[in-house]
């Protein structure tokens, strides 16, 4: 019979439910519906992890159908196993629900079914009865035992038909029953010395069950006194875990008869299967001792019956009550009922992580338990309902600092000495994308030689992100921008996985020498986090530009003649080769060399200045026309060079020289002609030192001179002043010259030429 007995509202919002169920029901049988009885939503049972735990046991005797809320039989329920001879058998369960945490007490009243037959202590009962016994003499027969209770226990006895005995049921003051074999007709030993009678015990169950015993009656001579115990009921206290052979108690009975009729022996008359494994009885001394493991948690009280019998079969019985006292021999047991694993690292303090249940099988103070948690972890235990604790966070978690926790929980009882046990809960922290990629350097510098191959590696950047998996996976990219008006992507590329930066094109040092780009490191989280870093790219020079001769024009490009006075002495400045190199550093260090001349040894050129001077005084024997081939070399490896021709005319009188021959191809060198972006390197022979050239000319005089007057520096010659003499000044200087048209034309061309030659030379 199944059904709900009552529902009572108690403290902590707990509801006590009571159900009734027959023992030995098959698994899956429905006991009741907890959802209906508690007013719970059936659809929430699974989400709230509804479950039923039996108090003090790991076995699951009941379960819950989470689809409809039925309370089901999950394992065999044997009333006799749990309650023995108790008239009422109630099993206690905890009904636990989470989110929020609720605990309800569930009492299961187990009803007895007739699943046990009556059993006699022995298969044969031996009775020795003296023939002098009178009609009505009674002989005690130990009752049959039936593990069932109530109507299902022993109800009646049936004695096999015989001429001498009938069977009578007796009840003790304590309420227990036993049988008596009553002599209905005197015995005659000479007529019949023994007889065997079949006694059947029948219970009141349906279907009815029975058990039998054979009563073997041996007819003796008269023995008219039965043994008598000193106590009707004996009591003893026995600590659990008592060692084997520990003495429990000694029972004693005496018999007034003499000789064999007064010799008393002892034996157990009624003994359960469990007691039979725990105790033994010395048949001569009446001492009861321990023969098995005494465990308070398995049984706190035992009742045994001892029969004292004399030599000819008279007997009496006494009850022995053995109370087992508890010893603190059970350490608390921790059960992890629920665990949220892993837990996000951004969980707020106070977040519930798990539910812990602690149980101790001992009694009273021995089962009072305190729980604690190890130090230095951001968790604590919060007492909840009954013996349940909530494991909650106490601080902010950071997976990058600690990714896993081994939380040790210790439970200690209040016994003497106290016992304890520990359980380690392994908890992982789930990653949240809360860290931005961080570059190993605050900025990066990359160096590349010009004329590099496209695709060559310049440098690599590395950013670290301590987050996990995709949250810590770094992807690199170039930020949009421009270099010299072109997209940065046309100059560089970055490997998104490795951070290696490659050149997309070949660089030219003469176009630009450095530039900056920005690289972004982005993680793969949601949403993604990123950071930027600056990459400075420096281009180094390669000697890939030959010297460029500005004056005179390179060989074959023009024909230019310089006038050298015959009166020029050794060391006089005649002219100057002006050259520049678009490279920089030593690649732009220029040197000047005369590689061929009309009169070797007449002229020399400054190795680094390019100034052409006479090495000696000019003699009459020197050729009037001098041709110099000058090579200009840079200092690169390998060296590059350029050549030019310098045409010199030795004469003191302009009238000696036709103007066409003298000035054909004379050119001016405006400042706009100079190539841009030339390096300023001291001592290289390019445009650095500042010179001022003046022409002093007379006609028909050997004192006419073309000489280097002075050297200006930047402090004495402003940038916007290149001449101290105007065209008028030059005209005045030639005021005494021959005024013939041919000479006048030459003079005009000459000082016009020197007007353009008198400029600031910057190397």
XYZ file of C-alpha atoms in Angstrom:
763
model
C 0.000 0.000 0.000
C 1.458 3.326 -1.101
C 0.425 6.776 -0.030
C 1.294 10.060 1.605
C 0.711 10.111 5.337
C 1.313 13.786 6.171
C 3.119 16.973 5.240
C 4.426 19.248 7.994
C 6.110 22.651 7.559
C 9.222 22.992 9.725
C 12.231 25.285 10.266
C 14.456 26.292 7.387
C 11.437 25.924 5.088
C 11.979 22.154 5.205
C 8.930 19.950 4.557
C 8.708 16.538 6.124
C 7.104 13.942 3.909
C 6.053 10.482 4.983
C 5.266 7.639 2.629
C 4.346 4.032 3.174
C 5.762 1.241 1.047
C 5.842 -2.522 1.213
C 9.204 -4.179 1.471
C 10.580 -6.269 -1.393
C 8.870 -4.217 -4.099
C 10.540 -4.532 -7.495
C 12.755 -1.729 -8.729
C 10.879 1.069 -10.443
C 7.760 0.755 -8.302
C 6.137 4.114 -7.613
C 6.040 5.226 -3.985
C 4.509 8.663 -4.424
C 4.853 11.921 -6.343
C 7.095 14.447 -4.588
C 6.464 17.159 -7.168
C 2.758 17.093 -6.413
C 3.218 16.733 -2.667
C 5.712 19.612 -2.446
C 4.080 21.789 -5.074
C 7.202 21.732 -7.258
C 7.352 22.355 -10.987
C 8.061 19.058 -12.698
C 10.048 20.792 -15.414
C 12.457 22.259 -12.817
C 13.345 18.979 -11.110
C 16.164 18.201 -13.527
C 17.565 21.727 -13.466
C 17.520 21.724 -9.678
C 19.279 18.325 -9.568
C 16.630 16.748 -7.356
C 17.898 13.619 -5.621
C 17.226 11.464 -2.558
C 19.999 10.312 -0.200
C 19.468 7.893 2.664
C 20.739 9.128 5.961
C 23.848 7.223 7.034
C 24.070 5.062 3.922
C 25.650 5.312 0.496
C 23.088 2.996 -1.094
C 20.326 4.541 -3.128
C 17.108 2.808 -2.094
C 14.923 5.484 -3.662
C 15.146 7.548 -6.784
C 13.208 10.316 -8.538
C 11.759 10.253 -12.018
C 12.773 13.762 -13.069
C 10.246 13.763 -15.901
C 7.124 13.396 -13.745
C 8.298 13.731 -10.103
C 7.504 10.124 -9.098
C 9.420 8.741 -6.112
C 10.570 5.260 -7.185
C 12.031 2.156 -5.583
C 15.677 2.084 -6.733
C 16.999 -0.914 -4.801
C 15.715 -3.860 -2.776
C 14.201 -2.739 0.530
C 14.254 -5.477 3.179
C 12.418 -4.471 6.322
C 14.138 -7.177 8.373
C 17.570 -5.918 7.278
C 16.879 -2.393 8.436
C 14.576 -2.806 11.427
C 14.718 -6.420 12.633
C 12.001 -7.082 15.193
C 10.966 -3.473 15.644
C 7.220 -3.109 15.263
C 7.659 0.070 13.240
C 10.230 0.461 10.497
C 10.923 3.988 9.281
C 13.764 4.811 6.882
C 14.914 8.417 6.809
C 15.967 10.151 3.609
C 17.115 13.622 2.589
C 15.425 15.152 -0.451
C 17.896 17.724 -1.847
C 17.232 20.390 -4.470
C 19.640 23.057 -5.727
C 19.301 26.549 -7.144
C 18.129 27.488 -4.591
C 19.294 24.915 -2.076
C 16.396 23.169 -0.336
C 16.410 20.197 1.994
C 13.331 18.181 2.843
C 13.108 15.239 5.204
C 11.442 12.131 3.873
C 10.296 9.291 6.156
C 9.565 5.986 4.465
C 7.363 3.642 6.508
C 8.322 0.130 5.369
C 5.463 -2.323 5.703
C 6.141 -5.934 6.404
C 5.252 -8.639 3.904
C 5.264 -12.300 4.657
C 8.613 -13.100 3.086
C 10.060 -15.161 5.946
C 8.972 -18.574 7.207
C 9.073 -19.562 10.885
C 12.371 -21.187 11.864
C 13.123 -23.229 14.967
C 16.539 -22.794 16.603
C 17.288 -26.471 16.061
C 16.152 -29.166 13.721
C 15.715 -31.643 16.640
C 14.658 -30.859 20.170
C 15.740 -33.554 22.600
C 13.591 -34.062 25.736
C 14.384 -36.555 28.457
C 11.240 -37.080 30.563
C 11.107 -39.294 33.585
C 8.418 -41.809 33.544
C 7.289 -40.595 36.933
C 6.071 -37.384 35.357
C 2.447 -36.739 36.170
C -0.283 -35.773 33.803
C -0.167 -32.068 33.169
C 3.627 -31.843 33.402
C 4.913 -29.110 31.147
C 8.131 -29.037 29.098
C 9.282 -25.789 27.619
C 9.865 -25.759 23.838
C 11.750 -22.809 22.402
C 9.495 -20.846 20.123
C 10.076 -20.656 16.417
C 11.479 -17.371 15.128
C 9.939 -15.467 12.237
C 11.788 -12.361 11.004
C 8.461 -10.863 9.990
C 6.343 -8.956 12.457
C 2.716 -8.696 13.439
C 0.339 -10.972 11.612
C 3.152 -12.267 9.436
C 5.021 -13.685 12.425
C 4.373 -17.026 14.144
C 0.680 -17.373 14.880
C 0.111 -20.986 15.874
C 1.716 -24.413 16.335
C 0.487 -27.797 15.196
C 1.704 -30.899 17.041
C 1.647 -34.241 15.330
C -1.134 -36.473 16.680
C 0.153 -38.733 19.527
C -1.315 -40.468 22.626
C 0.773 -38.682 25.268
C 1.300 -34.952 24.544
C -0.497 -31.803 23.566
C 1.078 -28.410 22.743
C 0.294 -25.149 24.574
C 1.335 -21.570 23.718
C 2.516 -19.366 26.596
C 3.263 -15.637 26.782
C 5.844 -14.144 29.124
C 5.419 -10.960 31.092
C 7.699 -9.303 28.553
C 5.286 -10.268 25.773
C 7.385 -12.960 24.120
C 5.871 -16.333 23.301
C 7.097 -19.848 23.834
C 5.612 -23.280 23.647
C 5.099 -26.006 26.216
C 4.772 -29.701 25.571
C 2.067 -30.834 28.055
C 1.896 -34.440 29.236
C -1.681 -35.586 28.662
C -1.165 -39.254 29.483
C 1.501 -40.771 31.761
C 4.510 -42.395 30.208
C 5.597 -45.953 30.662
C 9.301 -46.382 29.948
C 8.899 -50.117 29.711
C 6.185 -49.716 27.146
C 7.920 -47.065 25.012
C 11.397 -45.694 25.711
C 11.353 -42.868 23.138
C 9.145 -41.180 20.552
C 9.556 -38.517 17.819
C 6.900 -35.867 17.397
C 6.716 -33.356 14.500
C 5.937 -29.789 15.635
C 4.911 -27.285 12.951
C 4.971 -23.476 13.450
C 2.600 -21.549 11.159
C 2.560 -17.748 10.583
C -0.522 -15.660 9.819
C 0.626 -14.248 6.496
C -0.894 -14.749 3.092
C 0.238 -16.979 1.641
C 0.901 -18.813 4.874
C 4.436 -20.024 5.676
C 5.537 -22.692 8.158
C 8.552 -24.357 9.750
C 8.993 -27.703 11.537
C 11.055 -29.269 14.270
C 11.305 -32.845 15.550
C 10.787 -33.326 19.263
C 12.700 -36.399 20.324
C 11.273 -37.638 23.664
C 13.375 -40.059 25.679
C 11.630 -41.599 28.692
C 13.815 -41.626 31.845
C 13.500 -42.216 35.415
C 12.175 -39.342 37.564
C 13.875 -35.892 37.621
C 11.621 -33.486 39.395
C 13.623 -30.186 39.543
C 14.483 -27.855 36.685
C 17.434 -25.440 36.781
C 16.683 -21.963 38.090
C 18.565 -18.797 36.882
C 19.801 -16.240 39.363
C 18.265 -13.469 37.215
C 15.266 -13.531 34.962
C 16.868 -10.842 32.772
C 20.599 -10.169 32.561
C 22.001 -6.854 31.255
C 25.505 -6.082 30.080
C 27.309 -3.097 28.517
C 29.878 -3.814 25.818
C 32.073 -1.156 24.121
C 32.166 -1.489 20.381
C 35.382 -2.745 18.847
C 35.897 -5.035 21.830
C 38.559 -7.607 20.950
C 37.709 -11.234 20.328
C 37.201 -13.411 23.437
C 36.178 -10.372 25.500
C 33.891 -11.543 28.357
C 30.440 -10.022 28.106
C 28.618 -11.571 31.096
C 28.232 -14.849 32.970
C 24.773 -16.333 33.467
C 24.194 -18.847 36.244
C 21.457 -21.358 37.085
C 21.213 -23.977 39.861
C 19.316 -27.294 40.079
C 18.104 -28.688 43.430
C 18.479 -32.241 42.220
C 21.533 -34.250 42.953
C 23.929 -36.083 40.754
C 23.247 -36.105 37.088
C 19.843 -34.563 37.625
C 21.496 -31.498 39.138
C 24.249 -30.998 36.565
C 23.418 -27.824 34.603
C 24.581 -27.008 31.079
C 23.933 -23.839 29.051
C 23.085 -23.164 25.445
C 21.516 -20.379 23.377
C 17.839 -21.060 22.946
C 17.028 -18.136 20.663
C 19.697 -16.329 18.710
C 19.494 -14.239 15.520
C 21.850 -14.880 12.659
C 23.735 -11.670 13.392
C 24.077 -12.471 17.111
C 25.255 -15.967 16.274
C 28.265 -14.443 14.506
C 29.083 -12.120 17.392
C 28.699 -14.131 20.585
C 29.530 -17.561 21.990
C 28.381 -19.319 25.183
C 30.450 -21.658 27.301
C 28.086 -24.591 27.957
C 29.644 -25.359 31.315
C 30.427 -21.939 32.837
C 27.610 -19.848 31.268
C 30.125 -17.216 30.113
C 29.132 -15.211 27.046
C 32.128 -13.853 25.086
C 32.804 -11.945 21.883
C 33.508 -13.920 18.699
C 32.953 -11.240 16.029
C 33.373 -7.551 15.261
C 31.204 -5.435 17.529
C 30.157 -2.291 15.692
C 27.812 0.182 17.329
C 26.799 1.495 13.922
C 25.667 -1.984 12.862
C 23.773 -2.724 16.071
C 23.453 -0.887 19.359
C 21.495 -3.554 21.315
C 21.293 -7.339 21.214
C 18.888 -9.703 23.003
C 19.810 -13.365 23.397
C 18.095 -16.154 25.296
C 20.040 -18.729 27.296
C 18.619 -22.090 28.265
C 19.843 -23.917 31.379
C 19.257 -27.674 31.232
C 19.910 -30.390 33.781
C 21.194 -33.837 32.999
C 17.811 -35.312 32.197
C 16.236 -32.567 30.156
C 14.596 -30.161 32.579
C 15.375 -26.628 31.600
C 14.654 -22.937 32.137
C 15.388 -19.792 30.132
C 16.772 -16.318 30.865
C 17.049 -13.225 28.685
C 20.373 -11.425 28.232
C 20.289 -7.809 27.016
C 23.630 -6.578 25.641
C 23.924 -2.797 25.138
C 26.773 -1.728 22.829
C 28.336 1.585 23.808
C 29.628 3.906 21.087
C 33.329 4.569 20.572
C 34.576 7.314 18.308
C 35.784 4.916 15.649
C 34.288 6.538 12.566
C 35.898 9.546 10.983
C 33.556 12.014 9.313
C 32.922 11.348 5.635
C 32.734 14.189 3.128
C 30.539 13.929 0.054
C 30.780 16.330 -2.868
C 27.140 16.698 -3.844
C 27.543 19.367 -6.491
C 30.395 21.255 -8.175
C 30.419 23.986 -10.818
C 33.635 23.252 -12.677
C 35.217 25.197 -14.280
C 34.254 28.533 -12.780
C 34.715 31.766 -14.808
C 37.510 33.979 -13.557
C 35.195 36.996 -13.494
C 32.880 35.349 -10.955
C 32.001 37.817 -8.230
C 32.933 37.108 -4.593
C 30.269 35.018 -2.892
C 29.551 32.852 -5.931
C 28.500 29.325 -4.943
C 30.869 26.758 -6.418
C 29.749 23.498 -4.839
C 27.748 21.757 -2.119
C 29.441 19.569 0.505
C 27.668 17.039 2.737
C 29.373 15.592 5.811
C 28.262 12.508 7.771
C 29.562 10.665 10.837
C 28.163 7.250 11.760
C 29.002 7.639 15.436
C 26.527 8.969 18.007
C 26.142 12.002 20.264
C 29.348 14.076 20.525
C 31.203 11.563 18.438
C 29.113 12.587 15.436
C 29.250 16.352 15.968
C 31.427 17.621 13.111
C 33.231 20.871 12.350
C 34.358 21.616 8.789
C 37.218 23.855 7.787
C 39.046 24.781 4.613
C 42.745 25.296 4.000
C 44.192 28.791 4.094
C 45.452 30.895 1.183
C 42.677 30.004 -1.232
C 39.887 32.403 -2.232
C 37.147 30.071 -1.026
C 35.257 29.389 2.190
C 32.609 27.038 3.556
C 29.253 28.485 4.529
C 27.036 26.259 6.745
C 23.727 25.708 5.045
C 21.028 23.233 6.054
C 21.660 20.435 8.552
C 25.015 18.866 7.617
C 25.349 20.664 4.282
C 27.856 23.379 3.437
C 28.120 25.720 0.456
C 31.566 26.256 -1.042
C 31.711 29.919 -2.146
C 34.338 32.308 -3.480
C 35.781 34.975 -1.184
C 37.732 37.081 -3.660
C 38.309 37.878 -7.293
C 39.786 35.019 -9.327
C 42.512 35.509 -11.931
C 43.226 32.564 -14.219
C 46.490 34.127 -15.352
C 47.760 34.005 -11.750
C 46.200 30.694 -10.655
C 44.436 28.490 -13.184
C 43.677 25.482 -10.961
C 42.897 25.057 -7.292
C 43.157 21.971 -5.122
C 40.864 22.907 -2.255
C 41.336 20.680 0.785
C 38.322 20.462 3.081
C 38.801 18.906 6.524
C 36.003 17.551 8.721
C 36.745 16.881 12.437
C 34.362 15.335 14.952
C 34.164 16.133 18.651
C 35.049 12.663 19.884
C 37.892 11.922 22.265
C 40.300 11.692 20.645
C 38.768 13.513 17.667
C 38.840 11.928 14.238
C 39.054 13.788 10.991
C 39.133 13.244 7.258
C 39.878 15.433 4.293
C 38.670 15.734 0.751
C 40.395 17.622 -2.021
C 38.201 19.387 -4.544
C 39.902 20.068 -7.858
C 38.578 23.270 -9.415
C 39.620 24.903 -12.659
C 39.262 28.590 -13.481
C 37.772 29.306 -16.918
C 39.460 32.027 -18.946
C 37.887 35.397 -19.741
C 39.454 37.684 -22.332
C 40.659 40.256 -19.822
C 44.265 40.779 -20.968
C 45.493 42.902 -23.852
C 48.426 41.613 -25.932
C 51.662 43.254 -24.724
C 54.665 43.706 -27.008
C 58.032 42.584 -25.682
C 59.538 45.945 -26.675
C 58.137 49.461 -26.346
C 59.285 50.136 -29.915
C 61.189 48.280 -32.602
C 63.903 49.317 -35.020
C 64.537 47.592 -38.329
C 67.634 48.113 -40.469
C 67.708 47.303 -44.141
C 70.229 47.966 -46.865
C 68.901 49.760 -49.908
C 68.258 47.735 -53.062
C 67.007 44.903 -50.888
C 65.052 42.078 -52.476
C 61.246 42.275 -52.163
C 60.060 39.786 -49.574
C 63.206 40.017 -47.449
C 62.764 39.900 -43.673
C 63.326 43.173 -41.815
C 62.538 42.215 -38.222
C 59.935 40.484 -36.115
C 57.664 41.673 -33.337
C 56.331 39.562 -30.505
C 53.379 40.259 -28.257
C 52.346 38.086 -25.335
C 48.798 37.536 -24.121
C 48.490 35.500 -20.899
C 44.892 34.536 -21.657
C 44.043 30.981 -22.761
C 43.399 29.486 -26.172
C 41.698 31.917 -28.536
C 41.729 34.646 -25.886
C 45.521 34.413 -25.866
C 46.037 33.812 -29.594
C 47.752 36.892 -31.037
C 47.228 38.074 -34.628
C 49.442 40.781 -36.108
C 48.492 43.376 -38.727
C 49.752 46.685 -40.114
C 47.801 49.786 -39.242
C 46.733 51.821 -42.234
C 48.974 54.778 -43.039
C 51.139 56.368 -45.704
C 54.853 56.481 -46.442
C 55.867 59.233 -48.891
C 52.248 59.476 -50.009
C 51.878 55.743 -50.709
C 49.978 53.179 -48.568
C 52.180 51.543 -45.952
C 51.060 48.156 -47.296
C 52.993 48.890 -50.501
C 56.215 49.022 -48.480
C 55.855 46.396 -45.751
C 53.836 43.331 -44.833
C 53.541 41.434 -41.554
C 52.918 37.733 -41.015
C 49.713 37.623 -38.990
C 50.767 34.500 -37.085
C 54.499 35.037 -36.468
C 54.869 38.827 -36.417
C 57.703 38.676 -38.984
C 57.850 41.888 -41.029
C 58.830 41.661 -44.705
C 59.718 44.279 -47.284
C 57.204 44.417 -50.114
C 59.471 46.455 -52.418
C 63.092 47.385 -52.862
C 64.094 50.584 -50.986
C 66.226 53.443 -52.337
C 68.307 55.308 -49.767
C 68.449 58.317 -52.062
C 64.638 58.588 -52.048
C 64.168 58.336 -48.302
C 66.290 57.131 -45.426
C 63.774 56.127 -42.760
C 60.084 55.832 -42.054
C 57.770 54.619 -39.322
C 54.868 52.193 -39.351
C 52.535 50.881 -36.671
C 51.783 47.218 -36.027
C 48.696 46.086 -34.129
C 48.586 42.909 -32.038
C 45.013 41.665 -31.573
C 43.854 38.615 -29.649
C 41.114 36.301 -30.848
C 38.780 36.830 -27.900
C 35.221 38.093 -28.007
C 35.324 41.021 -27.971
C 38.979 41.168 -29.106
C 41.598 43.294 -27.326
C 44.558 44.922 -29.054
C 47.661 47.101 -28.647
C 49.978 48.932 -31.044
C 53.733 49.360 -31.382
C 55.878 51.641 -33.562
C 58.383 50.148 -36.008
C 61.149 52.516 -37.162
C 62.690 51.368 -40.444
C 66.180 52.700 -41.230
C 67.589 52.312 -44.740
C 71.365 52.124 -45.046
C 73.263 53.352 -48.068
C 74.818 51.186 -50.787
C 77.357 52.581 -53.224
C 75.008 52.550 -56.156
C 75.596 56.073 -57.452
C 78.631 57.191 -59.403
C 80.063 60.669 -58.749
C 78.317 63.370 -60.775
C 80.584 66.088 -62.185
C 78.939 69.492 -62.157
C 81.854 71.456 -63.531
C 83.205 71.083 -66.045
C 80.647 69.056 -67.915
C 81.556 65.335 -68.124
C 83.763 64.282 -70.981
C 82.036 64.364 -74.358
C 79.156 66.527 -73.201
C 80.663 69.955 -73.809
C 83.835 71.815 -74.678
C 84.950 74.407 -72.129
C 88.226 76.335 -72.097
C 89.877 77.999 -69.080
C 92.484 80.804 -69.490
C 95.780 80.421 -67.615
C 98.133 83.451 -67.515
C 101.656 82.737 -68.690
C 102.928 84.535 -65.657
C 101.256 82.074 -63.289
C 103.696 80.825 -60.689
C 103.797 77.340 -59.169
C 100.861 76.740 -56.823
C 98.531 79.141 -58.599
C 94.873 78.133 -58.658
C 93.854 77.501 -62.218
C 90.382 75.950 -61.969
C 88.304 73.597 -59.907
C 86.498 70.347 -60.684
C 83.149 70.323 -58.902
C 81.498 66.940 -58.309
C 78.863 65.472 -56.034
C 77.717 61.926 -55.138
C 74.102 61.044 -54.277
C 75.291 58.363 -51.840
C 76.258 59.073 -48.250
C 79.039 58.322 -45.843
C 82.191 56.851 -47.290
C 80.244 56.055 -50.444
C 80.168 59.831 -51.067
C 83.797 60.573 -50.119
C 85.268 61.812 -53.384
C 88.865 61.942 -54.578
C 90.209 63.684 -57.697
C 92.918 62.346 -59.986
C 94.508 63.612 -63.232
C 94.633 60.542 -65.354
C 96.010 62.225 -68.512
C 97.501 65.629 -69.352
C 99.238 67.371 -72.264
C 102.305 68.257 -70.157
C 102.549 65.835 -67.276
C 103.874 67.546 -64.206
C 102.622 71.015 -65.100
C 99.337 70.800 -63.252
C 98.212 69.004 -60.111
C 94.758 68.508 -58.605
C 93.784 68.564 -54.940
C 92.989 64.981 -53.889
C 89.883 66.032 -51.969
C 89.268 69.625 -53.094
C 89.356 69.189 -56.880
C 91.351 72.416 -57.203
C 93.667 72.437 -60.201
C 96.937 74.289 -59.560
C 100.235 74.756 -61.331
C 103.027 72.645 -59.944
C 105.711 74.998 -61.329
C 106.062 78.246 -63.129
C 104.829 78.228 -66.729
C 107.639 78.359 -69.263
C 107.769 79.478 -72.873
C 108.204 75.937 -73.961
C 104.872 74.813 -72.504
C 102.163 74.192 -75.032
C 99.610 76.941 -75.317
C 96.771 74.421 -75.259
C 96.598 72.055 -72.323
C 94.145 69.174 -72.070
C 93.544 67.453 -68.709
C 91.416 64.348 -68.180
C 90.259 64.208 -64.536
C 88.739 61.121 -62.845
C 86.525 61.536 -59.791
C 86.223 58.416 -57.589
C 84.057 57.690 -54.561
C 85.192 55.646 -51.553
C 82.606 52.871 -51.855
C 83.292 49.182 -52.230
C 83.622 48.716 -55.114
C 84.517 52.285 -56.031
C 82.541 54.117 -58.750
C 83.977 56.947 -60.854
C 83.325 59.566 -63.531
C 85.693 61.508 -65.833
C 85.750 64.911 -67.420
C 88.034 66.893 -69.694
C 89.492 70.251 -68.690
C 90.736 72.463 -71.558
C 93.286 75.146 -70.508
C 94.705 77.937 -72.692
C 97.994 79.521 -71.604
C 98.042 83.195 -72.618
C 98.678 86.636 -71.173
C 96.851 88.606 -73.864
C 93.288 88.034 -74.798
C 94.049 89.516 -78.158
C 96.154 86.494 -78.909
C 93.129 84.259 -78.730
C 90.131 84.394 -81.037
C 86.863 84.512 -78.821
C 85.316 81.566 -80.666
C 88.183 79.373 -79.664
C 88.400 80.668 -76.143
C 84.796 80.696 -75.020
C 83.021 78.177 -77.141
C 80.723 76.186 -74.875
C 81.127 78.343 -71.779
C 78.244 77.572 -69.433
C 76.709 78.997 -66.310
C 75.984 76.845 -63.248
C 72.812 78.111 -61.580
C 71.981 76.741 -58.131
C 68.938 74.901 -59.445
C 71.270 72.606 -61.363
C 72.637 71.037 -58.194
C 71.109 67.589 -57.486
C 68.997 67.458 -54.345
C 69.664 65.566 -51.051
C 73.449 65.501 -51.106
C 75.091 64.518 -47.868
C 77.165 67.111 -46.051
C 80.376 65.258 -45.305
C 83.465 67.161 -44.260
C 86.602 66.679 -46.271
C 85.055 64.746 -49.129
C 85.549 67.236 -51.904
C 81.838 67.745 -52.587
C 80.019 71.017 -52.027
C 81.197 72.040 -48.582
C 83.896 74.764 -48.406
C 82.959 78.268 -49.512
C 85.118 79.964 -52.044
C 85.059 83.339 -53.802
C 86.758 83.694 -57.163
C 87.648 87.092 -58.716
C 89.164 87.688 -62.147
C 91.853 90.264 -62.605
C 92.582 90.691 -66.300
C 94.584 93.167 -68.386
C 95.354 93.160 -72.050
C 98.900 92.684 -73.170
C 100.222 92.386 -69.689
C 101.836 89.372 -68.006
C 100.485 90.535 -64.702
C 96.965 89.700 -65.629
C 95.900 87.038 -63.181
C 93.082 84.679 -62.373
C 93.515 84.028 -58.748
C 91.848 82.634 -55.621
C 91.237 85.631 -53.440
C 89.652 84.474 -50.221
C 87.549 81.765 -48.587
C 84.236 82.689 -47.080
C 82.519 80.778 -44.387
C 78.857 80.750 -43.524
C 79.319 83.496 -40.961
C 80.785 86.045 -43.366
C 78.832 85.288 -46.514
C 75.036 85.389 -46.162
C 73.110 82.869 -48.170
C 71.543 85.492 -50.371
C 74.860 87.209 -51.255
C 77.092 85.427 -53.704
C 78.935 88.308 -55.357
C 80.802 91.398 -54.131
C 81.229 92.767 -57.612
C 78.570 93.628 -60.134
C 78.800 93.590 -63.888
C 79.679 97.266 -63.706
C 82.581 96.454 -61.453
C 83.875 93.994 -63.988
C 83.393 96.569 -66.760
C 85.438 99.086 -64.787
C 88.165 96.571 -64.289
C 88.504 96.118 -68.040
C 88.292 99.833 -68.828
C 91.787 99.924 -70.353
C 91.280 96.918 -72.558
C 91.508 96.983 -76.293
C 88.220 98.310 -77.590
C 88.274 96.422 -80.828
C 84.951 94.647 -81.448
C 86.527 91.218 -81.357
C 88.363 91.813 -78.083
C 85.379 93.560 -76.555
C 83.235 90.588 -77.305
C 85.755 88.282 -75.681
C 86.047 90.442 -72.607
C 82.305 90.619 -72.266
C 82.026 86.856 -72.563
C 84.884 86.349 -70.146
C 83.588 88.482 -67.303
C 80.105 87.191 -67.934
C 81.534 83.706 -67.482
C 83.312 84.666 -64.281
C 80.169 86.259 -63.015
C 78.658 82.794 -63.009
C 81.842 81.226 -61.749
C 81.961 83.529 -58.752
C 79.510 81.704 -56.559
C 79.417 79.972 -53.272
C 80.536 76.360 -53.522
C 79.181 74.162 -50.798
C 80.718 70.772 -50.384
